[in-house]
Coordinates of C-alpha atoms in Angstrom, one line a residue:
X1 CA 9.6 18.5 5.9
X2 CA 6.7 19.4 7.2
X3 CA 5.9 23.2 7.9
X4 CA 4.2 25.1 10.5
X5 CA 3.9 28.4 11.3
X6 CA 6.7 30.3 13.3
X7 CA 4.4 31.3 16.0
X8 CA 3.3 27.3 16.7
X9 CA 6.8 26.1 16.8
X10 CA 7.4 28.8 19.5
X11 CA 4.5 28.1 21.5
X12 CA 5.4 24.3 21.6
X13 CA 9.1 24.8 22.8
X14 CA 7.6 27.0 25.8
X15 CA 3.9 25.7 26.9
X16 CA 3.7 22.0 27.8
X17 CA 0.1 22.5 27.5
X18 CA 0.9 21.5 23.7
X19 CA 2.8 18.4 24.2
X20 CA -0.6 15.9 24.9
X21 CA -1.7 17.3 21.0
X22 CA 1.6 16.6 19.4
X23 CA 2.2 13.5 21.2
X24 CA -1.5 12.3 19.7
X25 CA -1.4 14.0 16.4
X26 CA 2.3 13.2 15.5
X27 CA 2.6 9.4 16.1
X28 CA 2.0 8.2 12.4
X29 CA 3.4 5.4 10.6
X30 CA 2.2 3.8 6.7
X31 CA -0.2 1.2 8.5
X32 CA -3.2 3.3 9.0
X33 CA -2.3 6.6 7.1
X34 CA -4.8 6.2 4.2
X35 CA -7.3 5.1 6.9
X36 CA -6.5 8.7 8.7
X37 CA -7.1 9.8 5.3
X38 CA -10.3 8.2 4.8
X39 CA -11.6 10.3 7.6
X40 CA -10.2 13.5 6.4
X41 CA -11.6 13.1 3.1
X42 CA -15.1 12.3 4.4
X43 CA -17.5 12.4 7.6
X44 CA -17.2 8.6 8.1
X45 CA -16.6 9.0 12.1
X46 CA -18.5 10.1 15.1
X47 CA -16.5 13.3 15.4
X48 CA -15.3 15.4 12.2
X49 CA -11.5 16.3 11.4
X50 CA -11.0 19.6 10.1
X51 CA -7.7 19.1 8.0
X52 CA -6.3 21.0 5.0
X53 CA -7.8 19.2 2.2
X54 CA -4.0 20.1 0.8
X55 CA -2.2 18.4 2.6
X56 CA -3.0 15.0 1.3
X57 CA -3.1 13.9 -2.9
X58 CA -5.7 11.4 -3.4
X59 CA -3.9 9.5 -5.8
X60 CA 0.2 9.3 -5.3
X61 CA -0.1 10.0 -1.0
X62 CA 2.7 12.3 -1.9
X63 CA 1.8 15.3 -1.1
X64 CA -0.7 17.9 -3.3
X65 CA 2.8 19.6 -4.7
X66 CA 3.7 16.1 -6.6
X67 CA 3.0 16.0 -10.0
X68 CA 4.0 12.3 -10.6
X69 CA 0.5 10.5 -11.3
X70 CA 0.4 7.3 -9.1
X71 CA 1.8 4.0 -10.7
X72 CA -1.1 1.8 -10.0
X73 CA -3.7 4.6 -12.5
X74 CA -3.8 1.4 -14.5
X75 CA -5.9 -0.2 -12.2
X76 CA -9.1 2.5 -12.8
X77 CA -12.2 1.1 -13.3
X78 CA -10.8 -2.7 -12.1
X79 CA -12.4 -4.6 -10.0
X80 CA -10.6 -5.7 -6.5
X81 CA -12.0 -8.3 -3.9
X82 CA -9.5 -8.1 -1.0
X83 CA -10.5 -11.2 1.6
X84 CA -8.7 -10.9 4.9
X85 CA -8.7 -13.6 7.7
X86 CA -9.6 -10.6 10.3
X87 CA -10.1 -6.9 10.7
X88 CA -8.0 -5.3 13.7
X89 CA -5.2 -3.1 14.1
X90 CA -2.6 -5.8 13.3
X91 CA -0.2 -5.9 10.6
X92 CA -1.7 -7.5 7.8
X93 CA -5.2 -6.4 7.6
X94 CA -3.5 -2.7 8.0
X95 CA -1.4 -3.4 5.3
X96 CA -4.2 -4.8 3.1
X97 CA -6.2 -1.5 4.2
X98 CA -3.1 0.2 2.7
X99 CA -3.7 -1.6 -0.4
X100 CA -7.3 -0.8 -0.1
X101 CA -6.7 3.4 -0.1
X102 CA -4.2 3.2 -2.5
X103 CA -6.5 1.2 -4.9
X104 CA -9.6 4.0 -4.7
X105 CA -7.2 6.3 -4.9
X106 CA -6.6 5.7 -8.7
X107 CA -10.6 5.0 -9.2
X108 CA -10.3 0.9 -9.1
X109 CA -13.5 -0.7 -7.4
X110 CA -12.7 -2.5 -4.2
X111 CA -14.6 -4.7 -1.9
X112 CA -13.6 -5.7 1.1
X113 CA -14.2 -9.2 3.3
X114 CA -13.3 -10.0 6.4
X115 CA -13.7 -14.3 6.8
X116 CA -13.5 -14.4 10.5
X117 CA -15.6 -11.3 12.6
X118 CA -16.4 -11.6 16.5
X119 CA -19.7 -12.7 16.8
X120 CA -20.5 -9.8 18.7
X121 CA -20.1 -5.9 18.3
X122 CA -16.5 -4.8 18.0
X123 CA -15.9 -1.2 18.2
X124 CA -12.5 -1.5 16.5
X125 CA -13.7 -3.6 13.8
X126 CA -16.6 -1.2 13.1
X127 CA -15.0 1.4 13.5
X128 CA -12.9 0.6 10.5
X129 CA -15.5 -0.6 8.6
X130 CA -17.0 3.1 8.8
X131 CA -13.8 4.5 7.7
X132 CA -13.8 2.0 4.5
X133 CA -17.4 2.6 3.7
X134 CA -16.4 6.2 3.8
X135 CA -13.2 6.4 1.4
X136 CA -16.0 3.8 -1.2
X137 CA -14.6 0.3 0.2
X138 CA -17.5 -1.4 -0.2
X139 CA -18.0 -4.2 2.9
X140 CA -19.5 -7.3 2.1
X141 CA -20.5 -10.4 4.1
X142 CA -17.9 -13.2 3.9
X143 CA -20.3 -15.6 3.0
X144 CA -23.4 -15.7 0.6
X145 CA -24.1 -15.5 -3.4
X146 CA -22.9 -11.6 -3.0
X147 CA -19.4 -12.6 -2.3
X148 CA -19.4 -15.6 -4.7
X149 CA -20.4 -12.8 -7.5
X150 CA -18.7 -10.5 -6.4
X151 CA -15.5 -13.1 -6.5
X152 CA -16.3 -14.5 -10.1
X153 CA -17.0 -10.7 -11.1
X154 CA -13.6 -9.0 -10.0
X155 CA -10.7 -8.5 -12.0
X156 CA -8.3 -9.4 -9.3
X157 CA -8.7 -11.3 -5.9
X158 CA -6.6 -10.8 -2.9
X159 CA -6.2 -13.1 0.0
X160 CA -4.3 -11.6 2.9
X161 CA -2.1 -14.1 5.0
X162 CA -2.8 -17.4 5.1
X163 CA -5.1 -18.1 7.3
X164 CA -7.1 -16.2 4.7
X165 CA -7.5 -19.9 2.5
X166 CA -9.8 -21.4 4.2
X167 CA -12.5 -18.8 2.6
X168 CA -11.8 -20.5 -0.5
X169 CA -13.6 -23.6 0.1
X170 CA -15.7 -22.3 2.3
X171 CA -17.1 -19.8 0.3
X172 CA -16.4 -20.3 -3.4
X173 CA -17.0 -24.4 -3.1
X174 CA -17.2 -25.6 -7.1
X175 CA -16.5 -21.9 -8.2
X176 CA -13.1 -22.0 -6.9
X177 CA -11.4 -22.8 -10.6
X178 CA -12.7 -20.1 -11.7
X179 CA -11.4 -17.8 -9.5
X180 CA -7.9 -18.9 -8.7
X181 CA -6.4 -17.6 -11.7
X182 CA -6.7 -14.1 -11.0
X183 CA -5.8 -14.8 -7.3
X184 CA -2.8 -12.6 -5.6
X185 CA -1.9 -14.1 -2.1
X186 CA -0.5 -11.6 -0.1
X187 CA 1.5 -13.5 2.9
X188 CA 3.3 -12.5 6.0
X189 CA 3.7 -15.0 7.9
X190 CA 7.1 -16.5 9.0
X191 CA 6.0 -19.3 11.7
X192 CA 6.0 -22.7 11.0
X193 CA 2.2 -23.4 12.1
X194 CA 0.9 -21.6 8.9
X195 CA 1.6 -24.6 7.0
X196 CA -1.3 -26.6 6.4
X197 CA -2.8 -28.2 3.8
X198 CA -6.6 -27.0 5.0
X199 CA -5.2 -23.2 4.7
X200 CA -2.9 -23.6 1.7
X201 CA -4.0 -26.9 -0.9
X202 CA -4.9 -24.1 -3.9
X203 CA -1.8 -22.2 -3.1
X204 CA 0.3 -23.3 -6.2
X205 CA -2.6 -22.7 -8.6
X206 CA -3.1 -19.2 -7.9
X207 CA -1.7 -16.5 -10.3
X208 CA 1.0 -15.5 -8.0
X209 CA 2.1 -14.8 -4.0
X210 CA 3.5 -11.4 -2.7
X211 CA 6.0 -11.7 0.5
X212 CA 7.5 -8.7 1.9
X213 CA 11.1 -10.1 2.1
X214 CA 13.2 -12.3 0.2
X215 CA 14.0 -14.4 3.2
X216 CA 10.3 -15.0 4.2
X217 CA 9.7 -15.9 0.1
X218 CA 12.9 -18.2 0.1
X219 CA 11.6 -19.9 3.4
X220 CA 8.1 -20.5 2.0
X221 CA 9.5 -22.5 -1.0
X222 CA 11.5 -24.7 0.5
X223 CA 9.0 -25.2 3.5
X224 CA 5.8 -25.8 1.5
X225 CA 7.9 -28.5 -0.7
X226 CA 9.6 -30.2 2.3
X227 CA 6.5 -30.1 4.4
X228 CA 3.2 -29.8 1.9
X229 CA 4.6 -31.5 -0.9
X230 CA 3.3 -28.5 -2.7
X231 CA 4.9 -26.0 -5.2
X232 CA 4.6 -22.4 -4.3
X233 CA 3.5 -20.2 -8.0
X234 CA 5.0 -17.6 -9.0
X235 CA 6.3 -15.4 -6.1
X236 CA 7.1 -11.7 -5.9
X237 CA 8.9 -9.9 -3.1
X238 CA 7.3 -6.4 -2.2
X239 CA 9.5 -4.5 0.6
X240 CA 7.0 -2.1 2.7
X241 CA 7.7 1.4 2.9
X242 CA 7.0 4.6 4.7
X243 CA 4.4 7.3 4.4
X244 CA 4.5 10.6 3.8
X245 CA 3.0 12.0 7.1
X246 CA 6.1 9.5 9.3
X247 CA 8.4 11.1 7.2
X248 CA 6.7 15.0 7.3
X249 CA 7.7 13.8 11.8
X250 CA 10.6 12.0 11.3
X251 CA 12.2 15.1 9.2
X252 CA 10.5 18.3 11.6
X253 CA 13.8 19.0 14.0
X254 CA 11.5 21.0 16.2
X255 CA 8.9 18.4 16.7
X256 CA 11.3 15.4 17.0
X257 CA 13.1 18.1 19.8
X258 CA 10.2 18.4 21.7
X259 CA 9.2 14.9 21.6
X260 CA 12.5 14.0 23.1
X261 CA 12.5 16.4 25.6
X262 CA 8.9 15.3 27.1
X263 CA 9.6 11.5 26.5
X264 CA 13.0 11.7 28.4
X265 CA 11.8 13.8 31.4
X266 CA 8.6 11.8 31.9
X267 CA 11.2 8.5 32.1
X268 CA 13.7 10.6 34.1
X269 CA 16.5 10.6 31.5
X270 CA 18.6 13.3 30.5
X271 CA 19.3 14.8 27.3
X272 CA 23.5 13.2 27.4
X273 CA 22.0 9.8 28.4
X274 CA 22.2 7.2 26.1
X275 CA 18.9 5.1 25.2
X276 CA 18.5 2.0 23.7
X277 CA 14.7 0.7 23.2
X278 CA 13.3 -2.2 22.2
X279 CA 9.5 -0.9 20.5
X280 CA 7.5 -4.2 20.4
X281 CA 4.5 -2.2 18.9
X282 CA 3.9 -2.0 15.4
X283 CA 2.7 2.0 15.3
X284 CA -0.2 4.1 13.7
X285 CA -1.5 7.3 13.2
X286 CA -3.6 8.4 16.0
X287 CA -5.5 11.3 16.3
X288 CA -7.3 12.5 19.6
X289 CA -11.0 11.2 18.5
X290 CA -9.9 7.6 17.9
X291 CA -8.6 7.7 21.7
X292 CA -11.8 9.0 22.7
X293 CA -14.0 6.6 20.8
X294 CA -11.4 3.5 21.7
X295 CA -9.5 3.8 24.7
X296 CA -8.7 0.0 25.0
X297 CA -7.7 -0.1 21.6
X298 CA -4.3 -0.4 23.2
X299 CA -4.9 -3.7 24.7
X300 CA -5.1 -5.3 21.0
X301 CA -1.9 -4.1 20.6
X302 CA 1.4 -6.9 20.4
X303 CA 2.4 -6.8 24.1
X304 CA 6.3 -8.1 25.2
X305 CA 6.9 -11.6 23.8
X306 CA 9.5 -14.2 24.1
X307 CA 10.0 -14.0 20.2
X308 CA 10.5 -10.4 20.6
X309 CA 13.7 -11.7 22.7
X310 CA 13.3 -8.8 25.2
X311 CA 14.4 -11.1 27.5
X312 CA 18.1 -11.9 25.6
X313 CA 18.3 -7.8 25.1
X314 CA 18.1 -7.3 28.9
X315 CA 20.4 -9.7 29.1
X316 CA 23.0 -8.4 26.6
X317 CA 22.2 -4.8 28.0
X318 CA 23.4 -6.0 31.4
X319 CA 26.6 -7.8 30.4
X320 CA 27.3 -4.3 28.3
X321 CA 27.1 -2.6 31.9
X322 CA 29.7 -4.8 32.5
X323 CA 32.0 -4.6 29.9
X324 CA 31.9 -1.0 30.1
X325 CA 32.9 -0.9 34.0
X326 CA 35.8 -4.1 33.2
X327 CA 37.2 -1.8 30.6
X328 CA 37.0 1.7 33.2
X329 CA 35.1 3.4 29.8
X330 CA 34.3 6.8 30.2
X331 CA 30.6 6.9 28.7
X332 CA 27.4 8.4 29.2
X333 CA 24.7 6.7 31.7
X334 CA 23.6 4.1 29.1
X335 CA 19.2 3.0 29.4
X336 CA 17.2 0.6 28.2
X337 CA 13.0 0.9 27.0
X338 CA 11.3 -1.5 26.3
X339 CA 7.5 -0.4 25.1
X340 CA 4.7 -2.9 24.9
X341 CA 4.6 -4.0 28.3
X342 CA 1.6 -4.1 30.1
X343 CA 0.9 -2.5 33.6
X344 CA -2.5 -3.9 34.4
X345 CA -2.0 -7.3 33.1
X346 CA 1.4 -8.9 33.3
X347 CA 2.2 -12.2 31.9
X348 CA 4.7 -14.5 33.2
X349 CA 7.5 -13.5 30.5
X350 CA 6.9 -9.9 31.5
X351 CA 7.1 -10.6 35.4
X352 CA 10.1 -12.7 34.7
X353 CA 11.9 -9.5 32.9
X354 CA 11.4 -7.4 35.4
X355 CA 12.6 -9.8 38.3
X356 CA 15.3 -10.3 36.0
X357 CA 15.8 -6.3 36.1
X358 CA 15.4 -6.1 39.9
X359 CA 18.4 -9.1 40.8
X360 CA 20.4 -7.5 38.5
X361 CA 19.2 -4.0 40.5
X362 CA 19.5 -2.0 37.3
X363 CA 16.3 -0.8 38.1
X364 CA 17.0 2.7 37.5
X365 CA 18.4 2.1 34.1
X366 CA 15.6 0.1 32.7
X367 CA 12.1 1.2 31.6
X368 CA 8.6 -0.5 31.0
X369 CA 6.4 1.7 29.0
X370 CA 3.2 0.6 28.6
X371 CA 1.6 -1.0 25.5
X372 CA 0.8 2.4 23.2
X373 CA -0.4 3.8 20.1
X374 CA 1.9 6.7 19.8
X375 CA 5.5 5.1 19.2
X376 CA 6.8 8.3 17.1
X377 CA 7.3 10.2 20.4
X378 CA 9.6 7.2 21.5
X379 CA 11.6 7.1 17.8
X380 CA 12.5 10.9 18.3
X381 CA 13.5 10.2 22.3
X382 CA 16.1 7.5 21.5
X383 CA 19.6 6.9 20.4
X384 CA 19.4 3.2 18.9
X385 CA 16.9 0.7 17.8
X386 CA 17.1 -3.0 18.9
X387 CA 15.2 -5.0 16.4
X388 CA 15.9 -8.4 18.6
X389 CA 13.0 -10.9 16.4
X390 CA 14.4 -14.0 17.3
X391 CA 13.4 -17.6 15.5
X392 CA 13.4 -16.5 11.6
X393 CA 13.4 -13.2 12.7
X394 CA 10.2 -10.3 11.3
X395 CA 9.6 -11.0 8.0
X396 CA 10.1 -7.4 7.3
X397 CA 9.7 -5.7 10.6
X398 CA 8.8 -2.2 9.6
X399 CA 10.1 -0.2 12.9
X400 CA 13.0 -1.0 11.2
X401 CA 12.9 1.3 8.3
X402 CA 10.7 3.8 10.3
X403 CA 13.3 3.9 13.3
X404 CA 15.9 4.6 10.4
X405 CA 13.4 7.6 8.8
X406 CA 14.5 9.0 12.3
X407 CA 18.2 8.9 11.6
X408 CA 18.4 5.7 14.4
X409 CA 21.3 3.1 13.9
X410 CA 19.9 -0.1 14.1
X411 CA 20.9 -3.7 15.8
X412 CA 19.4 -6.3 14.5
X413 CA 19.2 -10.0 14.7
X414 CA 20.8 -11.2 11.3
X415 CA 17.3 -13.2 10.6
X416 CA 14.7 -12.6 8.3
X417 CA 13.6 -9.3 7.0
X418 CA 16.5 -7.1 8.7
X419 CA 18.9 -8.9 6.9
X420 CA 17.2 -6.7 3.7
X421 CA 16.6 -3.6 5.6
X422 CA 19.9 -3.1 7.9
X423 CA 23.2 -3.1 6.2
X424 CA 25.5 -4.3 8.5
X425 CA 28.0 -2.0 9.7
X426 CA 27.0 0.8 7.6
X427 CA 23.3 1.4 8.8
X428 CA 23.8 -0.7 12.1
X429 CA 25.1 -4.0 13.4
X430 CA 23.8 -7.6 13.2
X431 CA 24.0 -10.1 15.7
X432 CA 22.8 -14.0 15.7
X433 CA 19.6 -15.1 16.9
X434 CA 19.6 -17.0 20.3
X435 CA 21.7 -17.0 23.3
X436 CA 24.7 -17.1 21.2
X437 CA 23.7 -13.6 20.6
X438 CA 23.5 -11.9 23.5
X439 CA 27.3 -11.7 24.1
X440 CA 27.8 -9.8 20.3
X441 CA 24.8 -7.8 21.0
X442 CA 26.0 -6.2 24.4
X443 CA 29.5 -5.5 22.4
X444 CA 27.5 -3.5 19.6
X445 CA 25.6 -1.7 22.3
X446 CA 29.3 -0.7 23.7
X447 CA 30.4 -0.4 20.4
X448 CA 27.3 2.6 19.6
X449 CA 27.9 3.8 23.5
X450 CA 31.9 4.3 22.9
X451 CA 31.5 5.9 19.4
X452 CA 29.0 8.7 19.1
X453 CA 30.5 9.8 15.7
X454 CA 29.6 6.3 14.3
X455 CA 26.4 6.2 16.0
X456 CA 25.1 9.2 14.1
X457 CA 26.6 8.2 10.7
X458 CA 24.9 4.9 10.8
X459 CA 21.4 6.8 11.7
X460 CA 21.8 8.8 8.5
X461 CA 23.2 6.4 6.2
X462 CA 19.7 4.5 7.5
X463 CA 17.7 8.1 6.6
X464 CA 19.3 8.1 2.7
X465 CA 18.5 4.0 2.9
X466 CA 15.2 5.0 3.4
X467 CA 15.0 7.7 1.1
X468 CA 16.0 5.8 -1.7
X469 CA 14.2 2.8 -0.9
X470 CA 11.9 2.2 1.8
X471 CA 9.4 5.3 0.9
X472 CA 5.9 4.6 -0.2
X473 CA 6.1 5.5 -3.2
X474 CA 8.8 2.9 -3.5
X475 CA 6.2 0.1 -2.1
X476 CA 3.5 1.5 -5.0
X477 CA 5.7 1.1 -8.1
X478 CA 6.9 -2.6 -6.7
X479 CA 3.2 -3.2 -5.6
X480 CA 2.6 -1.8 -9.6
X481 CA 4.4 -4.4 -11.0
X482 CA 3.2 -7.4 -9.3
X483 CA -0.5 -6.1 -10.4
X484 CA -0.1 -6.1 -13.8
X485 CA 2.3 -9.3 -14.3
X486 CA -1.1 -11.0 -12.3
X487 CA -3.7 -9.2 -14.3
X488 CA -1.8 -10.4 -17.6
X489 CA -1.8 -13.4 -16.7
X490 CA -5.4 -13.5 -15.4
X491 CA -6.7 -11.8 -18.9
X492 CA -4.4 -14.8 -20.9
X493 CA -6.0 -17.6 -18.9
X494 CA -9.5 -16.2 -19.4
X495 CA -9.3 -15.9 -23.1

């Protein structure tokens, strides 16, 4: 947990001139923690941090009381290309950023390229750049001789997503045999669009793929056999995890009460109200200079989406109003939140939920919050999750496991990566994609409203799920293994 002095914790509870600071400083989450890092660690940025050096271990992200050495010390001295198809604060490059930390963290060499870069200045993108330069990522042009020596040189390559294949040819041309052995491709992607021969022809030749559920890895096997006629190599399923610094927020009582406090006044709910919310962000660690430097970093962020299936939650939320005034149950006012809309900019999904919320004239139990980089306020100000991914569902969905860090049951769509993370009726409840879901998912959301008892013992059988697997320690030992079953087998085909 994390610890503050007596003296802050009472000046928070009593002067809101606080709350603008924690709301900034507190919304963390795995994705860009080792970036935050970065910037503690060194004076890569346009305005300098001044953060206990303690706070942070440079090598297991555990904390400067762990003693346990990180799992991936092996990799000291290694070399590491990492080749993502773009830089910006979306999932995958994050995630390979992750990787990035995590590798100089143990001593390993890395160098990072980015295949596809706006032709023009991009604040974001160079703004990250800064902070990877900083920690010793070295940044390299994604074409020339450097990366082709650079490529040939390393002891391990990694392509993230995969888009990310078309810098093989590219890039590489006749060197490409040479360096597909020692090539780990790191894929997220769960749409059907992704398969193509131009992204993915050296696919089965590389030394291995790493998918972050067993869903997404099962649906890539049978897809590029069906579809590509091509056999996927050897595959290994890492589940994501969370950092130390959500956890240090998700575990702080007082925090997490003042967050819910300001949250719920500024939407006009009270404290007894029930809240169900929808978060179509995927969240990271924000500290006041970044929303300085990069105020319209926001607008990059994943605004409300039909494959979100906001739309069938309203639905579902409404028929649950319904049920509960057909059946005369005595419950509290029940909400709904839906964050990642988009005030300036509306699309025509967004305008048709809120028309949707205006016939149905549940106006005053339904909230828009705009698209943000501070979702950890909103985990600490609710009651339940929706995780409503429809299609194949998130291939891991990682609000998921940080929405359970905060002791929040979770309903899920029983697709894809939830499937892994939510155990169904123990953690939360499941329902099935589609229309056919909405009816199951407005009786769960009854079900959670009736039962406060079972509400809360799902939200901390989800905390000890968590704890015992989704942590990132968790994610290093199974990113660990992958690394050195690929490096074996890299060192075996070279000699």
């Amino acid at each position: 947990m994390a610890k503050h002095p007596a003296g802050w914790r009472v000046a928070l509870l009593h002067n809101k001139r606080w709350l603008l600071p924690l709301l900034v400083a507190l919304s963390v989450s795995t994705a860009l923690a080792f970036i935050l890092r970065a910037a503690f660690d060194s004076s890569c940025d346009r305005r300098h941090f001044e953060v206990p050096k303690t706070r942070f271990h440079p090598a297991t992200g555990t904390g400067a009381g762990a003693a346990a050495p990180s799992p991936l010390g092996f990799m000291k001295s290694k070399h590491v290309l990492l080749v993502s198809h773009e830089l910006s604060l979306s999932g995958g490059p994050l995630l390979l950023m992750e990787l990035a930390f995590l590798l100089r963290g143990v001593g390993a060499e890395v160098c990072w390229i980015t295949n596809q870069k706006p032709s023009e200045r991009d604040e974001v993108v160079h703004s990250l750049e800064h902070k990877m330069l900083g920690r010793g990522v070295q940044v390299l042009s994604a074409k020339g001789q450097e990366a082709v020596d650079r490529a040939l040189k390393a002891d391990l390559v990694v392509l993230n997503t995969a888009v990310a294949g078309k810098w093989l040819d590219a890039v590489l041309k006749e060197n490409v045999p040479r360096v597909l052995p020692k090539v780990l491709w790191w894929i997220h992607e769960m749409r059907g669009h992704y398969f193509k021969m131009e992204y993915l022809k050296h696919l089965p030749m590389v030394a291995g793929a790493m998918i972050d559920s067993h869903v997404t890895a099962e649906y890539w096997k049978n897809r590029t056999q069906e579809r590509l006629k091509i056999k996927m190599p050897q595959t290994y399923v890492v589940h994501l995890g969370n950092s130390k610094e959500l956890m240090d927020v998700a575990e702080d009582n007082v925090a997490k009460r003042v967050l819910r406090e300001h949250v719920r006044e500024s939407l006009g709910v009270t404290n007894e109200d029930i809240v169900f919310a929808l978060i179509n962000s995927m969240p990271l660690p924000v500290e006041n200079a970044f929303i300085h430097l990069y105020p319209l970093a926001v607008d990059l962020r994943i605004s409300v989406s039909r494959g979100k299936g906001q739309d069938l939650f309203l639905r579902a939320f409404y028929e649950s109003l319904q049920l509960i005034q057909e059946q005369k149950l005595q419950v509290p006012s029940l909400h709904a939140v839906i964050v990642g809309s988009d005030i300036t900019a509306q699309t025509k999904f967004e305008s048709e939920l809120r028309d949707f919320v205006a016939q149905k004239k549940i106006q005053n139990r339904v909230h828009f919050v705009n698209k943000t980089l501070t979702v950890a306020p909103y985990l600490a100000a609710i009651d339940v999750l929706v995780q409503n991914s429809q299609a194949r569902g998130e291939c891991f969905g990682r609000i998921t496991i940080e929405a359970m860090a905060f002791q929040l049951p979770v309903l899920g769509t029983s697709a894809g990566g939830t499937t892994e993370i939510v155990v169904n009726e123990s953690t939360g409840l499941l329902h099935p994609i589609g229309k056919e879901g909405v009816t199951p998912l407005a009786k769960n959301i009854v079900k959670l409203a009736t039962h406060v008892e079972r509400r809360l013992t799902m939200g901390k059988r989800g905390y000890e799920r968590v704890k015992s697997m989704f942590l990132e320690r968790h994610m290093a030992h199974r990113i660990d293994a992958v690394l050195k079953e690929v490096l074996r087998k890299a060192k075996n085909q070279h000699s």
